[in-house]
């Protein structure tokens, strides 16, 4: 494991960039009845929240595809054409905008041509992740049976009402294979031989895939390139692709962690062929995993990790601090991109994010990289989605890693067992933000102080995001304190409230999680709010994610 991670060049930077409070407490002093205050500035919209920041990621990795999504048409597990039915039903509830497939690192060893045509004729190939599988893992996790390929993925996306985001293989396939994949997916019925091949499989209509990744983590598993070498490859792969009347949105591989020298190096080399080259990049990928819970003791990828379920309050805050680094990453790379792209035609695509713990908490023992999401991960996810909402002009897409049976999963499944995790419930709550107008919200609360192995540490006590949808205001709020509720004055300038509801996800035990036999331990609860005036007091429970939906008069 360590050797592979070294190969991936996982960033070990433990930058001490602690979240800085933006607003002076004295300026936004809370009322005497409450120690905290949230002010929503309804007349300060600052961008539309792209639904795509609520996107997902499903890699052909251990139990994600085989067992998680794909059970096969002949399975006893209820399915729609081989795809797990319960997953389809749950996903429809969260309005999934986009799913990234087939990787991740897997993408740069995948030949899409293996995954089309009659399923019984498809080859078996050694999975990128095979070496890390345990001897008892199912064969499909080690030797890719290619039963779930482009057609099945397109069908999955259609069933859940999502767009597809395909990651092309830059490390081990030529550019020709890439443009043939685009041709297979997008050429009109009857127009090309590949369109006929698609039709023969039962898909006459094109899949119309807009989002294409050009490699993945090209600094590591995606080819071990330098930023400059990768830029040359990117230009070549992007130089010609068939478009069929709809422009493609190409996503370039971003840095290892927060390494802005990759970002600068990539852009500098890209524009060596002319400034207009920036227009070939729709999105620049950032990946951020919160993994180092060692409290500064080590940067070692294995030793620095914490446990998913057994943790103390300090681990809780440390994870959130690691996750909060997302906000400075967004700002840093946005600035770095601006040096060659001052008009910001390139947006950020955060196509992998979430906590990453050490092995041991798998719902299905043996599933590689699977971990048990707890209330801590729900709070982490709410906090992260709020960060994206606060940067709508910068973040065009984000994809939580990963959808099912993996890291920060929304769902866990094994054979006929299935459950929604606390992270899945957060996605269901936050779906209400999709497509809204982000409006400025100002949070003022006393900070959280804790002891970090003898040294004082702090974390913010209340944060969130707000969006307007005609007359409806959606305000999501995270209270990260493991023990303190926050009596908070909410101020909506110049607004009266017709009706309102609060949906709260919390639990008295910060380790709480759902499981196959205990599916509803952590579930959101909704109740009406009795508020008519634009100013009211609300009590945010400890360790909670809250969504307020307020219909304005
Ligand atoms: O999400 C798991 C892996 O993490 C992905 O395959 C890779 O891109 C990243 O290193």
XYZ file of C-alpha atoms and ligand atoms in Angstrom:
563
model
C 0.000 0.000 0.000
C 2.690 2.446 0.994
C 4.629 1.780 -2.206
C 1.608 2.363 -4.381
C 0.746 5.522 -2.541
C 4.280 6.746 -3.007
C 3.811 6.044 -6.692
C 0.690 8.171 -6.655
C 2.763 10.934 -5.056
C 0.046 11.693 -2.567
C 0.589 15.141 -1.181
C 1.800 15.182 2.347
C 1.523 18.896 2.791
C -0.048 19.611 6.146
C -0.263 23.348 5.601
C -1.431 25.039 8.726
C -3.831 27.241 6.781
C -6.474 27.565 9.420
C -9.762 28.999 8.298
C -9.730 32.759 8.797
C -12.846 34.471 10.056
C -13.913 36.961 7.443
C -16.145 39.201 9.410
C -15.450 41.181 12.502
C -17.577 39.954 15.429
C -18.050 43.479 16.692
C -19.608 44.581 13.414
C -22.133 41.753 13.402
C -22.767 41.556 17.106
C -25.362 38.931 18.042
C -28.498 39.860 19.976
C -28.398 39.371 23.719
C -30.761 36.366 23.470
C -28.319 34.417 21.326
C -24.559 34.028 21.233
C -24.451 33.657 17.454
C -25.861 35.384 14.442
C -26.435 34.597 10.777
C -27.245 37.407 8.440
C -28.518 36.584 4.953
C -28.024 39.418 2.482
C -30.834 38.622 0.070
C -29.942 41.511 -2.198
C -26.368 40.303 -2.660
C -26.525 37.447 -5.173
C -23.098 36.351 -6.393
C -23.657 33.557 -8.904
C -25.802 30.593 -9.872
C -24.987 27.352 -8.051
C -24.206 24.787 -10.724
C -26.197 21.596 -10.056
C -23.048 19.779 -11.155
C -21.257 20.542 -7.894
C -23.551 17.860 -6.459
C -21.926 15.280 -8.714
C -20.707 11.749 -8.058
C -17.791 9.502 -8.839
C -17.958 5.757 -9.522
C -14.645 4.074 -10.272
C -14.155 0.461 -11.313
C -12.566 -0.228 -7.946
C -13.366 -3.205 -5.730
C -17.064 -3.136 -4.738
C -18.056 0.140 -6.388
C -19.183 -1.163 -9.778
C -19.417 -4.933 -9.251
C -21.771 -5.491 -6.307
C -22.426 -1.771 -5.760
C -23.961 -0.665 -9.062
C -23.904 -3.734 -11.285
C -25.462 -6.957 -10.049
C -26.249 -8.467 -13.450
C -29.532 -9.192 -15.164
C -29.790 -12.704 -13.735
C -29.147 -11.648 -10.158
C -31.618 -12.316 -7.339
C -30.957 -8.728 -6.290
C -33.760 -6.600 -7.761
C -32.305 -4.850 -10.785
C -33.128 -2.889 -13.904
C -31.223 -4.451 -16.798
C -28.496 -5.533 -14.366
C -28.299 -2.275 -12.393
C -29.212 -2.374 -8.687
C -32.823 -1.165 -8.441
C -32.640 0.209 -4.917
C -29.676 2.369 -5.883
C -31.587 3.787 -8.843
C -34.562 4.585 -6.612
C -32.469 6.272 -3.928
C -30.436 8.265 -6.423
C -33.529 9.620 -8.135
C -34.408 11.289 -4.835
C -31.197 13.347 -4.742
C -31.300 14.750 -8.297
C -27.832 13.459 -9.287
C -26.568 15.853 -11.958
C -23.459 14.047 -13.182
C -21.485 10.843 -12.556
C -17.774 10.394 -13.301
C -16.639 6.976 -14.566
C -14.540 4.758 -14.912
C -11.824 6.326 -12.702
C -9.736 7.573 -10.974
C -6.500 5.703 -11.478
C -8.445 2.904 -13.158
C -9.230 5.189 -16.106
C -5.649 5.298 -17.360
C -5.483 1.530 -17.739
C -8.976 1.098 -19.220
C -9.699 0.332 -22.842
C -13.295 1.348 -23.508
C -13.400 -1.047 -26.469
C -13.340 -3.982 -24.020
C -16.649 -2.842 -22.545
C -18.924 -2.741 -25.604
C -20.597 -5.419 -27.698
C -22.240 -8.634 -26.484
C -21.482 -9.100 -22.805
C -20.601 -12.770 -23.094
C -17.875 -11.913 -25.598
C -16.169 -9.216 -23.561
C -12.615 -9.869 -22.339
C -11.495 -10.094 -18.715
C -8.626 -7.794 -17.824
C -6.496 -7.274 -14.761
C -7.970 -4.369 -12.798
C -5.644 -1.456 -11.960
C -6.417 -2.107 -8.274
C -5.959 -5.915 -8.433
C -2.698 -6.018 -6.487
C -4.394 -4.447 -3.459
C -7.316 -6.894 -3.402
C -7.332 -9.594 -0.736
C -7.030 -13.224 -1.878
C -10.676 -13.806 -0.938
C -12.030 -10.868 -2.992
C -14.544 -11.705 -5.688
C -12.909 -12.402 -9.046
C -14.712 -9.422 -10.617
C -12.813 -7.078 -8.297
C -9.446 -8.375 -9.483
C -10.142 -9.282 -13.099
C -12.463 -6.791 -14.726
C -15.189 -8.804 -16.488
C -16.174 -5.719 -18.513
C -19.874 -6.408 -17.963
C -20.384 -2.769 -17.000
C -19.022 -0.723 -19.876
C -20.000 2.407 -21.750
C -23.513 1.190 -22.661
C -24.357 0.098 -19.142
C -22.941 3.307 -17.690
C -24.977 5.397 -20.130
C -28.051 3.390 -19.178
C -27.318 3.911 -15.457
C -27.050 7.670 -16.041
C -30.333 7.672 -17.938
C -32.124 5.725 -15.224
C -31.012 8.117 -12.481
C -31.462 11.252 -14.620
C -27.795 12.192 -14.664
C -25.206 13.350 -17.179
C -22.161 11.208 -17.892
C -18.591 12.363 -17.278
C -16.129 9.941 -18.870
C -12.433 9.924 -18.024
C -10.237 9.071 -21.007
C -7.073 7.004 -20.832
C -4.089 9.248 -21.523
C -1.361 7.013 -20.091
C -1.848 3.824 -22.050
C -4.067 4.504 -25.081
C -3.402 6.757 -28.085
C -5.382 9.901 -28.853
C -7.102 7.951 -31.614
C -8.793 5.687 -29.052
C -10.076 8.801 -27.307
C -11.686 10.302 -30.388
C -13.153 6.941 -31.316
C -14.712 6.747 -27.837
C -16.263 10.175 -28.430
C -17.436 8.947 -31.826
C -18.933 5.791 -30.303
C -20.826 7.831 -27.710
C -21.895 10.835 -29.713
C -22.061 10.194 -33.452
C -25.663 10.335 -34.732
C -27.594 7.144 -35.443
C -26.530 5.623 -38.745
C -23.681 8.090 -39.302
C -20.559 6.055 -38.523
C -19.519 2.452 -38.122
C -19.219 3.025 -34.378
C -22.756 4.471 -34.298
C -23.868 1.223 -35.951
C -21.967 -0.796 -33.355
C -23.751 1.187 -30.640
C -27.106 0.632 -32.349
C -26.425 -3.098 -32.611
C -26.105 -3.137 -28.830
C -29.546 -1.539 -28.556
C -28.545 2.125 -28.333
C -29.371 3.795 -31.635
C -29.557 7.275 -30.134
C -26.259 8.897 -29.244
C -25.354 9.188 -25.579
C -24.353 12.853 -26.060
C -21.562 12.838 -23.501
C -20.353 16.391 -22.927
C -17.844 15.994 -20.090
C -14.546 14.252 -20.842
C -11.561 13.989 -18.545
C -8.230 13.959 -20.332
C -6.359 11.599 -18.020
C -6.498 11.479 -14.227
C -3.836 12.419 -11.686
C -1.393 12.603 -14.562
C 1.368 13.555 -12.112
C 1.095 10.022 -10.634
C -0.927 6.957 -11.613
C -2.049 8.699 -14.802
C 1.408 8.680 -16.372
C 3.954 10.170 -13.965
C 4.210 13.282 -16.125
C 5.643 16.640 -15.245
C 3.144 19.480 -15.574
C 4.823 20.572 -18.792
C 4.836 17.072 -20.284
C 1.172 16.686 -19.403
C 0.296 20.017 -21.022
C 1.897 18.815 -24.258
C -0.151 15.602 -24.089
C -3.308 17.526 -23.252
C -2.851 19.782 -26.292
C -2.382 16.736 -28.497
C -5.416 14.870 -27.150
C -7.556 18.009 -27.351
C -6.300 19.054 -30.791
C -9.118 17.303 -32.606
C -12.201 15.609 -31.301
C -15.469 15.094 -33.163
C -18.175 17.394 -31.797
C -21.464 16.662 -33.662
C -22.835 20.134 -33.093
C -22.257 20.175 -29.348
C -18.986 21.444 -27.898
C -17.219 19.047 -25.560
C -16.158 20.129 -22.088
C -12.636 18.827 -21.482
C -11.299 18.501 -17.969
C -7.552 18.659 -17.447
C -5.795 16.733 -14.717
C -4.882 18.953 -11.790
C -2.158 18.837 -9.155
C -1.102 16.482 -6.438
C -2.947 18.009 -3.482
C -2.459 21.750 -3.289
C 0.654 21.950 -5.495
C 0.146 25.207 -7.398
C 3.425 24.704 -9.288
C 1.610 22.014 -11.318
C -1.173 24.449 -12.092
C 1.266 27.146 -13.212
C 3.481 24.709 -15.122
C 0.505 23.233 -16.981
C -0.886 26.614 -18.000
C 2.484 28.094 -18.980
C 3.207 25.172 -21.294
C -0.353 25.041 -22.633
C -0.284 28.666 -23.808
C 3.159 28.336 -25.374
C 1.108 27.581 -28.497
C -0.959 30.724 -28.032
C -3.229 32.282 -25.448
C -6.333 30.880 -27.090
C -5.295 27.399 -25.937
C -6.949 28.157 -22.581
C -10.279 27.790 -24.357
C -9.565 24.113 -24.945
C -9.882 23.519 -21.184
C -13.361 23.624 -19.693
C -12.332 22.535 -16.225
C -9.182 22.088 -14.210
C -9.418 19.161 -11.798
C -8.619 19.435 -8.102
C -8.614 16.452 -5.750
C -8.713 16.861 -2.004
C -8.815 14.005 0.458
C -8.795 14.726 4.196
C -6.622 11.903 5.474
C -4.001 13.156 7.917
C -5.340 12.871 11.459
C -1.900 12.530 13.043
C -2.097 16.022 14.564
C 1.151 17.015 12.889
C 3.126 13.907 13.887
C 3.667 12.483 10.413
C 3.119 13.055 6.726
C 3.210 9.331 6.004
C 0.223 8.343 3.868
C -0.390 5.125 5.828
C 0.566 6.147 9.342
C -1.192 9.512 9.190
C -4.654 8.080 8.672
C -7.275 7.798 11.389
C -10.077 5.362 12.075
C -13.455 5.889 10.414
C -15.572 4.912 13.404
C -13.385 4.942 16.520
C -12.301 8.509 17.092
C -12.237 11.123 19.821
C -13.498 14.723 19.636
C -10.032 15.959 18.650
C -10.028 13.581 15.655
C -13.447 14.979 14.767
C -12.128 18.554 14.658
C -8.888 17.528 12.955
C -10.816 15.901 10.126
C -12.915 19.029 9.663
C -9.791 21.192 9.680
C -8.268 19.026 6.958
C -11.498 19.322 4.993
C -11.660 23.086 5.461
C -8.404 23.318 3.473
C -10.660 22.890 0.436
C -11.596 26.569 0.604
C -8.017 27.846 0.401
C -7.240 25.303 -2.336
C -10.068 26.721 -4.403
C -8.817 30.285 -3.932
C -5.133 29.416 -4.508
C -5.684 27.534 -7.745
C -8.205 30.061 -8.994
C -5.520 32.719 -8.567
C -2.840 30.556 -10.179
C -5.077 29.917 -13.199
C -5.682 33.643 -13.538
C -2.006 34.261 -14.293
C -2.494 32.831 -17.816
C -6.293 32.960 -17.938
C -7.271 36.321 -16.453
C -10.747 36.084 -17.961
C -11.296 32.838 -16.049
C -12.574 30.827 -18.959
C -11.242 27.757 -17.101
C -13.334 26.687 -14.100
C -12.452 24.360 -11.255
C -13.756 20.790 -11.311
C -13.218 19.151 -7.928
C -13.749 15.653 -9.218
C -12.564 13.794 -6.116
C -13.199 14.886 -2.547
C -13.894 13.357 0.845
C -12.296 11.862 3.956
C -9.973 8.868 3.590
C -9.454 6.629 6.637
C -7.359 3.557 7.318
C -8.885 0.163 6.456
C -10.961 -1.748 8.978
C -14.479 -0.301 8.965
C -15.781 -1.901 5.748
C -19.443 -2.909 5.755
C -18.349 -5.705 3.442
C -15.029 -7.013 4.780
C -12.441 -7.173 2.020
C -13.851 -4.322 -0.076
C -10.852 -2.172 -0.888
C -11.034 1.517 0.141
C -14.507 0.996 1.589
C -15.133 2.802 4.871
C -18.061 3.397 7.185
C -19.412 6.951 6.936
C -20.518 8.317 10.310
C -22.131 11.538 11.487
C -18.633 13.085 11.283
C -18.586 12.463 7.533
C -22.056 13.942 7.170
C -20.883 17.130 8.897
C -17.723 17.090 6.748
C -19.829 16.704 3.598
C -22.249 19.484 4.533
C -19.274 21.751 5.250
C -17.684 20.893 1.889
C -20.859 21.414 -0.130
C -21.284 24.771 1.619
C -17.760 25.704 0.526
C -18.659 24.920 -3.096
C -21.859 26.948 -2.780
C -19.811 29.908 -1.570
C -17.680 29.837 -4.756
C -20.190 29.399 -7.578
C -18.184 31.479 -10.035
C -15.147 29.223 -9.568
C -16.488 25.699 -9.045
C -18.290 24.308 -12.094
C -18.457 20.694 -10.961
C -17.548 18.484 -8.024
C -17.716 14.713 -7.600
C -17.792 13.111 -4.185
C -15.383 10.173 -3.891
C -17.049 7.745 -4.189
C -20.704 6.910 -4.750
C -21.053 3.456 -3.197
C -18.932 0.919 -1.267
C -15.898 3.166 -1.186
C -14.556 6.262 0.594
C -17.146 8.957 1.397
C -20.010 6.855 0.101
C -23.647 7.850 -0.062
C -24.675 4.192 -0.163
C -23.431 0.813 1.017
C -24.522 -2.401 -0.657
C -23.634 -6.052 -0.658
C -25.653 -8.716 -2.443
C -29.242 -7.937 -1.423
C -28.272 -5.632 1.458
C -28.379 -1.877 1.033
C -28.385 1.260 3.154
C -28.180 5.028 2.780
C -25.291 6.514 4.773
C -25.407 9.837 6.651
C -23.497 11.308 3.674
C -26.319 10.201 1.376
C -28.783 12.040 3.596
C -26.711 15.222 3.354
C -26.831 15.028 -0.450
C -30.612 14.613 -0.263
C -30.873 17.701 1.956
C -28.518 19.867 -0.099
C -30.153 19.007 -3.448
C -32.416 21.969 -2.692
C -29.508 24.339 -3.464
C -29.078 23.111 -7.040
C -29.512 25.829 -9.624
C -30.270 28.530 -7.040
C -28.767 32.001 -6.852
C -26.078 32.023 -4.189
C -26.699 34.902 -1.781
C -24.208 36.177 0.727
C -24.575 34.922 4.266
C -22.527 36.178 7.181
C -21.888 33.861 10.127
C -20.816 35.128 13.515
C -20.328 32.695 16.400
C -17.808 32.202 19.187
C -15.000 29.912 17.981
C -14.456 26.348 19.146
C -11.297 25.852 21.214
C -9.779 22.451 21.860
C -6.586 20.911 23.073
C -4.445 19.470 20.282
C -1.967 17.343 22.208
C -1.110 20.107 24.648
C -1.369 22.965 22.167
C -4.438 25.156 21.754
C -6.376 24.764 18.512
C -9.491 26.451 17.171
C -12.180 25.836 14.612
C -15.107 27.925 13.447
C -18.375 27.368 15.311
C -21.010 27.914 12.647
C -20.840 28.156 8.877
C -22.952 27.446 5.831
C -24.382 28.797 2.614
C -27.590 30.270 1.227
C -29.360 30.230 -2.113
C -32.501 31.846 -3.468
C -35.038 30.063 -5.654
C -37.684 32.635 -6.566
C -39.388 33.214 -3.222
C -37.699 30.325 -1.425
C -34.545 30.770 0.568
C -32.465 27.667 1.270
C -29.978 28.094 4.100
C -27.735 25.210 5.128
C -25.804 25.442 8.363
C -23.178 23.242 9.975
C -22.617 23.265 13.711
C -19.341 21.348 14.119
C -19.239 21.465 17.934
C -19.353 17.973 19.417
C -21.196 19.259 22.492
C -22.519 22.832 22.201
C -25.755 23.876 20.590
C -25.830 27.377 19.072
C -28.665 29.694 19.952
C -28.565 31.881 16.850
C -30.277 35.014 15.711
C -31.152 34.823 12.016
C -31.522 38.094 10.184
C -33.035 38.285 6.702
C -33.031 41.913 5.735
C -36.252 43.327 4.335
C -38.004 39.985 4.262
C -41.036 38.476 5.911
C -41.490 34.728 6.130
C -44.702 33.016 4.997
C -43.698 29.531 6.072
C -40.586 27.622 6.907
C -39.185 24.231 7.730
C -36.013 22.924 9.308
C -34.461 19.587 8.377
C -31.818 18.445 10.833
C -29.329 15.599 10.604
C -27.691 14.836 13.943
C -27.345 12.243 16.688
C -26.386 12.236 20.354
C -23.446 9.949 19.502
C -20.900 11.550 17.170
C -19.863 8.075 15.974
C -23.389 7.160 14.886
C -23.792 5.534 11.478
C -26.227 3.433 9.520
C -25.652 -0.199 8.696
C -27.364 -2.980 6.735
C -29.233 -4.129 9.859
C -29.587 -0.632 11.398
C -30.562 1.522 8.455
C -32.139 4.464 10.236
C -29.795 5.364 13.064
C -28.859 8.683 11.435
C -31.726 10.119 9.411
C -32.857 13.699 8.853
C -35.873 15.011 10.769
C -38.061 17.817 9.394
C -40.328 20.138 11.328
C -42.035 23.443 10.657
C -40.518 26.657 11.876
C -42.776 29.104 13.598
C -41.287 32.335 12.242
C -42.974 35.174 10.377
C -40.590 38.039 10.854
C -37.300 38.399 8.974
C -35.508 38.124 12.321
C -35.874 35.063 14.508
C -33.905 32.817 16.816
C -33.032 29.220 15.977
C -31.107 26.697 18.015
C -28.601 24.631 16.016
C -27.988 21.246 17.641
C -24.435 20.112 18.358
C -22.747 18.041 15.655
C -25.432 18.812 13.127
C -26.213 19.699 9.556
C -29.369 21.802 9.208
C -31.330 22.947 6.188
C -33.776 25.797 6.616
C -36.226 26.351 3.762
C -38.007 29.665 4.136
C -40.785 30.835 1.873
C -40.503 34.603 1.719
C -43.575 36.829 1.532
O -10.615 7.573 -5.206
C -9.560 6.658 -5.137
C -8.323 7.107 -5.912
O -7.830 8.278 -5.349
C -8.546 7.478 -7.351
O -8.515 6.379 -8.191
C -7.377 8.366 -7.651
O -7.647 9.302 -8.655
C -7.056 8.987 -6.304
O -5.709 8.842 -5.983
